[in-house]
GROMACS .gro file of C-alpha atoms in nm:
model
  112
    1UNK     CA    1  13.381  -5.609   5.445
    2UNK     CA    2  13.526  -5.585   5.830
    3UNK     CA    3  13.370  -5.464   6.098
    4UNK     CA    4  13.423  -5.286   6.389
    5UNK     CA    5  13.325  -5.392   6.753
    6UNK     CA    6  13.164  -5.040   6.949
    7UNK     CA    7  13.215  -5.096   7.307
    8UNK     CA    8  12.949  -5.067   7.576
    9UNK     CA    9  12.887  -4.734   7.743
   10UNK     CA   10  12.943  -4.750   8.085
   11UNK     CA   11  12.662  -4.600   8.310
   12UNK     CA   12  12.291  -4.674   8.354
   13UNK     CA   13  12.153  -4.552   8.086
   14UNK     CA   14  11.781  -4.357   8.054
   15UNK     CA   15  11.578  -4.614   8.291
   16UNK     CA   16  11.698  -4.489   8.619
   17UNK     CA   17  11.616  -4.110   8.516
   18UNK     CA   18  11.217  -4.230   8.372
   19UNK     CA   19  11.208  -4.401   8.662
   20UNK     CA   20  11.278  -4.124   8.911
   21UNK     CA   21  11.070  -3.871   8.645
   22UNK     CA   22  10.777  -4.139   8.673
   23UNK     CA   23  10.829  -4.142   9.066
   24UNK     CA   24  10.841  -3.755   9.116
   25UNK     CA   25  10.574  -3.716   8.893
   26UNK     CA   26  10.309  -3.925   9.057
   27UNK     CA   27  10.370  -3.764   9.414
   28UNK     CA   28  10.354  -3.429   9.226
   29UNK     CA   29  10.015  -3.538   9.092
   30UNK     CA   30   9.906  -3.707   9.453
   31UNK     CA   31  10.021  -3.385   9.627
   32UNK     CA   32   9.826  -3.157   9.428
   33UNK     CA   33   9.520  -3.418   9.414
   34UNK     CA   34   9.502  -3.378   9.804
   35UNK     CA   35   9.567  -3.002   9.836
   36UNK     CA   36   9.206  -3.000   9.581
   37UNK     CA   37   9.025  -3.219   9.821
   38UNK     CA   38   9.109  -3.025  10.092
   39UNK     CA   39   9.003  -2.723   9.940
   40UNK     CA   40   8.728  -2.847   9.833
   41UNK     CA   41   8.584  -2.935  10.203
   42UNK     CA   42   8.371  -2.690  10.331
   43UNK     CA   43   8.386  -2.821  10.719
   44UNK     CA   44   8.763  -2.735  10.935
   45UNK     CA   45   8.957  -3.036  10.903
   46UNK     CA   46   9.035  -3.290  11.205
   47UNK     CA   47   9.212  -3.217  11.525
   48UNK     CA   48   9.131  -2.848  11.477
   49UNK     CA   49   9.119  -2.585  11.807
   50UNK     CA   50   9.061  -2.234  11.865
   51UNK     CA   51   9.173  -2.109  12.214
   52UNK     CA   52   9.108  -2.420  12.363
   53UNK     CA   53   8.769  -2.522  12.168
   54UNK     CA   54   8.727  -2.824  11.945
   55UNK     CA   55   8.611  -2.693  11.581
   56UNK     CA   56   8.669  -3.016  11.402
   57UNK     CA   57   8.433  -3.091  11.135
   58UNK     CA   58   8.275  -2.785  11.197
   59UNK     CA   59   8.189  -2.502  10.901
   60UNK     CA   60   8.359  -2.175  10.939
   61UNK     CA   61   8.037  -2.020  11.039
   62UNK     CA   62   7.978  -2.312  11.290
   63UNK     CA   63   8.303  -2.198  11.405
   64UNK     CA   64   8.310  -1.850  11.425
   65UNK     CA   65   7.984  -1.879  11.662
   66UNK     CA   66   8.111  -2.168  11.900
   67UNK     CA   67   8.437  -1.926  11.958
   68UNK     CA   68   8.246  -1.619  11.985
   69UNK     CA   69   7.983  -1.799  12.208
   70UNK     CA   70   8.268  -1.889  12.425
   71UNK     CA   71   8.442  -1.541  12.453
   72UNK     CA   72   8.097  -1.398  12.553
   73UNK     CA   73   8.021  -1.616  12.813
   74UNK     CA   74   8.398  -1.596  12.955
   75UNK     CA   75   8.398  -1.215  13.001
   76UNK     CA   76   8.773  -1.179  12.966
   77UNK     CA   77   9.033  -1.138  12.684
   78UNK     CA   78   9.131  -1.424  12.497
   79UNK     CA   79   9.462  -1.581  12.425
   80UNK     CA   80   9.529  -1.766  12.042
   81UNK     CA   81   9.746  -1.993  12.066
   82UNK     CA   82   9.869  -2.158  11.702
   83UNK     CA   83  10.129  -2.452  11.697
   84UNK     CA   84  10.250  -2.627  11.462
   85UNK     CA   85  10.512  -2.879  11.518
   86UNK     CA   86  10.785  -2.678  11.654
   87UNK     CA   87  10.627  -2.400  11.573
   88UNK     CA   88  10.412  -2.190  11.869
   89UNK     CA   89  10.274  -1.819  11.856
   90UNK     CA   90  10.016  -1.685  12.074
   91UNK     CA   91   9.757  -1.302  12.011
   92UNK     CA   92   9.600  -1.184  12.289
   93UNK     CA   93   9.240  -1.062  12.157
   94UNK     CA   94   9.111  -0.843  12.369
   95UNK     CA   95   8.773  -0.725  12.384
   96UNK     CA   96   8.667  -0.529  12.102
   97UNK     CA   97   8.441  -0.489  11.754
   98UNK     CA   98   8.689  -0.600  11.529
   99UNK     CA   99   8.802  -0.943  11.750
  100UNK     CA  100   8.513  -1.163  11.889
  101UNK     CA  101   8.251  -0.951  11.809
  102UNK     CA  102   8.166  -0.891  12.139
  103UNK     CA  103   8.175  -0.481  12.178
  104UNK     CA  104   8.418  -0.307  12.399
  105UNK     CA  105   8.663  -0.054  12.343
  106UNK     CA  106   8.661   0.241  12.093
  107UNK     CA  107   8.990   0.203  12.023
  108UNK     CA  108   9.229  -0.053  11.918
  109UNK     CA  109   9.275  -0.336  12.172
  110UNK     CA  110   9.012  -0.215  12.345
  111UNK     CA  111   9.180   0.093  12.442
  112UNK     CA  112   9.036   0.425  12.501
   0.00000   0.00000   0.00000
């Protein structure tokens, strides 16, 4: 009986591909582990502020008071500034019902 000789494949074969599957699957699974922490927390996470007050660490509550606190005792409209990286937009609030909670207005904006 003869035999034939099969020659090689050239490539890589499967490893590389588990290995990036493997890879791509563990961040997927760290990714998603983090975003369930996160939303699990009931207190704002780190290096959080609202027009110009520190609300790290606080509770939304906590939070909704200190700002509202602050926009009483400034008198004045206030200015919301987000940023995110390169990213910036600012909302003036002015005073009204529906914004701080601080009365004002009867319409919206604080207009007549």
């Amino acid at each position: 009986m003869e035999g034939q000789r099969v020659a090689k494949s050239k490539g890589g074969g499967k490893l590389p591909v588990i290995a990036a599957g493997a890879a791509a699957g563990v961040l997927a699974a760290a990714y998603l582990g983090i975003c369930a922490w996160a939303a699990g927390q009931d207190v704002i996470l780190p290096n959080v502020s609202v027009a110009g007050i520190d609300v790290s660490s606080m509770t939304v509550e906590q939070a909704r008071d200190t700002v509202r606190t602050a926009a009483d005792q400034a008198g004045q409209d206030v200015t919301l500034t987000l940023a995110y990286e390169d990213l910036e937009k600012t909302a003036e609030l002015r005073r009204f019902g529906a914004g701080c909670g601080a009365g004002g207005g009867s319409g919206p904006a604080g207009r007549p």
